[in-house]
Every structure is written in C-alpha cells, then in structure tokens.
Amino acid sequence: MNIVEAMERRHAVRDFSDRPIDDDTLRALNEAVDAANADGGLDVQLVQDDTDAFGGCPTHYGRFKNVRYCIVLIGSDDEDPAQLDRKVGYYGERLALTATQLGMGSSWVVLHETHDHDGRWRLGEGERMPAALALG
C-alpha cells in the first residue's frame, strides 16, 4: 500500500485486539521510529507488548481498550513549544500512516500525568510528551 492509499484507509481505532504484534512488524515500526528521531530530532519511543502501554496515565479524551503498544512522541521542551507540537504532529502522523501500511490500527491520544507512567517510557530532563499513538 502506498502513502496515499494509507491516507485513505487510516481511521481512529480505540478498541484493539489483545494479539501481540509479530516480530517483522515490530522491526519495521522500530525502523520508522528511529527515522523519525533522526530526521526530527525527537525522542520517540515504542512501548511494546504491555498490558497497559499508557502506564496508568489517564487519557484526555476517549476510552481505549487492549492498548498493548503505543508510540510516545517526546521531544525537547527547550525549543518553542509550538515547534515541538508541529514536529510531533508531522512525525506522529507519518508513524500512524506507517502503522496503517503495516496493517495496524492507530489512534492519537493525549495522556495526562506523563511523568507518572510506571516506567513505560523515558522522559528526560527538559522533555515533554505532547501526544502518543495507540497501536494494534
């Protein structure tokens, strides 16, 4: 599937299967995350195969079920906050489209209290997590 087809097919999913994502798909996702980090100067991280990939953080909107995987979109808060939000939006949507191309569903999510996340991701000094992508 090309990027235009992925754009046409992509839609928000909030109820995911509890099946694990296969190794080849995880490898492709990790490569896409690495590319986003290299291109965008971000600290995007893939939370894998966890019973609560959100680490107990409450969501801003929507009820989610069986979120075992998510991509946390993290970057430096030292730059202009609007610039970080734009980068997270651009690279996050690229990752959402990659997930669609790999046959997965995804949904944007804003999490609250992201510093209390049961160790699911690393949030460094001076970093902020504007959003995440639930995957499955």
PDB file of C-alpha atoms in Angstrom, residues 16-107:
ATOM      1  CA  PHE A  16      -7.578  -3.144  19.876  1.00  0.00           C
ATOM      2  CA  SER A  17      -7.032  -6.883  19.660  1.00  0.00           C
ATOM      3  CA  ASP A  18      -5.073  -8.418  22.525  1.00  0.00           C
ATOM      4  CA  ARG A  19      -2.896 -10.333  19.998  1.00  0.00           C
ATOM      5  CA  PRO A  20       0.803  -9.475  20.010  1.00  0.00           C
ATOM      6  CA  ILE A  21       2.322  -7.708  17.010  1.00  0.00           C
ATOM      7  CA  ASP A  22       4.651 -10.012  15.057  1.00  0.00           C
ATOM      8  CA  ASP A  23       8.429  -9.525  15.072  1.00  0.00           C
ATOM      9  CA  ASP A  24       8.709  -8.333  11.447  1.00  0.00           C
ATOM     10  CA  THR A  25       6.099  -5.639  12.031  1.00  0.00           C
ATOM     11  CA  LEU A  26       7.802  -4.551  15.265  1.00  0.00           C
ATOM     12  CA  ARG A  27      11.108  -4.347  13.415  1.00  0.00           C
ATOM     13  CA  ALA A  28       9.531  -2.127  10.748  1.00  0.00           C
ATOM     14  CA  LEU A  29       7.942   0.074  13.420  1.00  0.00           C
ATOM     15  CA  ASN A  30      11.253   0.444  15.247  1.00  0.00           C
ATOM     16  CA  GLU A  31      12.947   1.444  11.983  1.00  0.00           C
ATOM     17  CA  ALA A  32      10.259   4.080  11.392  1.00  0.00           C
ATOM     18  CA  VAL A  33      10.676   5.372  14.970  1.00  0.00           C
ATOM     19  CA  ASP A  34      14.460   5.563  14.506  1.00  0.00           C
ATOM     20  CA  ALA A  35      13.987   7.501  11.251  1.00  0.00           C
ATOM     21  CA  ALA A  36      11.576   9.962  12.920  1.00  0.00           C
ATOM     22  CA  ASN A  37      14.065  10.529  15.725  1.00  0.00           C
ATOM     23  CA  ALA A  38      16.958  11.058  13.308  1.00  0.00           C
ATOM     24  CA  ASP A  39      15.024  13.329  10.931  1.00  0.00           C
ATOM     25  CA  GLY A  40      13.073  15.290  13.533  1.00  0.00           C
ATOM     26  CA  GLY A  41      15.475  15.478  16.449  1.00  0.00           C
ATOM     27  CA  LEU A  42      12.860  13.828  18.658  1.00  0.00           C
ATOM     28  CA  ASP A  43      12.915  11.126  21.348  1.00  0.00           C
ATOM     29  CA  VAL A  44      10.050   8.973  20.045  1.00  0.00           C
ATOM     30  CA  GLN A  45       9.774   5.586  21.782  1.00  0.00           C
ATOM     31  CA  LEU A  46       7.819   2.424  21.079  1.00  0.00           C
ATOM     32  CA  VAL A  47       6.174   0.840  24.128  1.00  0.00           C
ATOM     33  CA  GLN A  48       5.815  -2.853  23.334  1.00  0.00           C
ATOM     34  CA  ASP A  49       3.639  -5.744  24.434  1.00  0.00           C
ATOM     35  CA  ASP A  50       2.471  -4.375  27.737  1.00  0.00           C
ATOM     36  CA  THR A  51      -0.899  -4.937  29.375  1.00  0.00           C
ATOM     37  CA  ASP A  52      -1.235  -1.142  29.783  1.00  0.00           C
ATOM     38  CA  ALA A  53       1.023   0.665  27.341  1.00  0.00           C
ATOM     39  CA  PHE A  54      -0.242   4.004  28.727  1.00  0.00           C
ATOM     40  CA  GLY A  55       1.431   3.204  32.057  1.00  0.00           C
ATOM     41  CA  GLY A  56      -1.654   4.097  34.062  1.00  0.00           C
ATOM     42  CA  CYS A  57      -1.797   7.646  32.682  1.00  0.00           C
ATOM     43  CA  PRO A  58      -5.341   8.940  32.190  1.00  0.00           C
ATOM     44  CA  THR A  59      -6.363   9.922  28.659  1.00  0.00           C
ATOM     45  CA  HIS A  60      -7.585  13.389  27.790  1.00  0.00           C
ATOM     46  CA  TYR A  61     -10.414  12.100  25.593  1.00  0.00           C
ATOM     47  CA  GLY A  62     -11.819   8.719  24.624  1.00  0.00           C
ATOM     48  CA  ARG A  63     -11.942   5.246  26.090  1.00  0.00           C
ATOM     49  CA  PHE A  64      -9.327   2.795  24.920  1.00  0.00           C
ATOM     50  CA  LYS A  65      -9.299  -0.992  25.232  1.00  0.00           C
ATOM     51  CA  ASN A  66      -6.428  -3.506  24.931  1.00  0.00           C
ATOM     52  CA  VAL A  67      -3.701  -0.932  24.237  1.00  0.00           C
ATOM     53  CA  ARG A  68      -0.613  -3.121  24.467  1.00  0.00           C
ATOM     54  CA  TYR A  69       1.510  -0.986  22.144  1.00  0.00           C
ATOM     55  CA  CYS A  70       1.921   2.723  21.743  1.00  0.00           C
ATOM     56  CA  ILE A  71       4.337   5.215  20.318  1.00  0.00           C
ATOM     57  CA  VAL A  72       5.122   8.034  22.730  1.00  0.00           C
ATOM     58  CA  LEU A  73       6.025  11.258  20.940  1.00  0.00           C
ATOM     59  CA  ILE A  74       8.612  13.054  23.047  1.00  0.00           C
ATOM     60  CA  GLY A  75      10.876  15.987  22.303  1.00  0.00           C
ATOM     61  CA  SER A  76      12.843  18.795  23.852  1.00  0.00           C
ATOM     62  CA  ASP A  77      10.758  21.445  25.566  1.00  0.00           C
ATOM     63  CA  ASP A  78      13.678  23.871  25.326  1.00  0.00           C
ATOM     64  CA  GLU A  79      12.631  24.992  21.879  1.00  0.00           C
ATOM     65  CA  ASP A  80       9.491  26.913  21.006  1.00  0.00           C
ATOM     66  CA  PRO A  81       6.550  24.782  22.296  1.00  0.00           C
ATOM     67  CA  ALA A  82       4.624  25.332  19.064  1.00  0.00           C
ATOM     68  CA  GLN A  83       7.620  23.995  17.094  1.00  0.00           C
ATOM     69  CA  LEU A  84       7.679  20.799  19.174  1.00  0.00           C
ATOM     70  CA  ASP A  85       3.932  20.369  18.672  1.00  0.00           C
ATOM     71  CA  ARG A  86       4.356  20.750  14.880  1.00  0.00           C
ATOM     72  CA  LYS A  87       7.186  18.200  14.797  1.00  0.00           C
ATOM     73  CA  VAL A  88       5.192  15.733  16.892  1.00  0.00           C
ATOM     74  CA  GLY A  89       2.181  16.197  14.618  1.00  0.00           C
ATOM     75  CA  TYR A  90       4.169  15.703  11.429  1.00  0.00           C
ATOM     76  CA  TYR A  91       6.278  12.740  12.521  1.00  0.00           C
ATOM     77  CA  GLY A  92       3.437  11.222  14.527  1.00  0.00           C
ATOM     78  CA  GLU A  93       1.153  11.183  11.506  1.00  0.00           C
ATOM     79  CA  ARG A  94       3.930   9.670   9.391  1.00  0.00           C
ATOM     80  CA  LEU A  95       4.182   6.906  12.006  1.00  0.00           C
ATOM     81  CA  ALA A  96       0.388   6.460  12.033  1.00  0.00           C
ATOM     82  CA  LEU A  97       0.445   6.040   8.252  1.00  0.00           C
ATOM     83  CA  THR A  98       3.319   3.563   8.527  1.00  0.00           C
ATOM     84  CA  ALA A  99       1.214   1.579  11.003  1.00  0.00           C
ATOM     85  CA  THR A 100      -1.655   1.592   8.506  1.00  0.00           C
ATOM     86  CA  GLN A 101       0.684   0.376   5.756  1.00  0.00           C
ATOM     87  CA  LEU A 102       1.737  -2.448   8.091  1.00  0.00           C
ATOM     88  CA  GLY A 103      -1.909  -3.485   8.590  1.00  0.00           C
ATOM     89  CA  MET A 104      -2.438  -1.963  12.037  1.00  0.00           C
ATOM     90  CA  GLY A 105      -4.931   0.432  13.508  1.00  0.00           C
ATOM     91  CA  SER A 106      -3.904   3.528  15.439  1.00  0.00           C
ATOM     92  CA  SER A 107      -5.305   6.489  17.298  1.00  0.00           C
TER      93      SER A 107
END
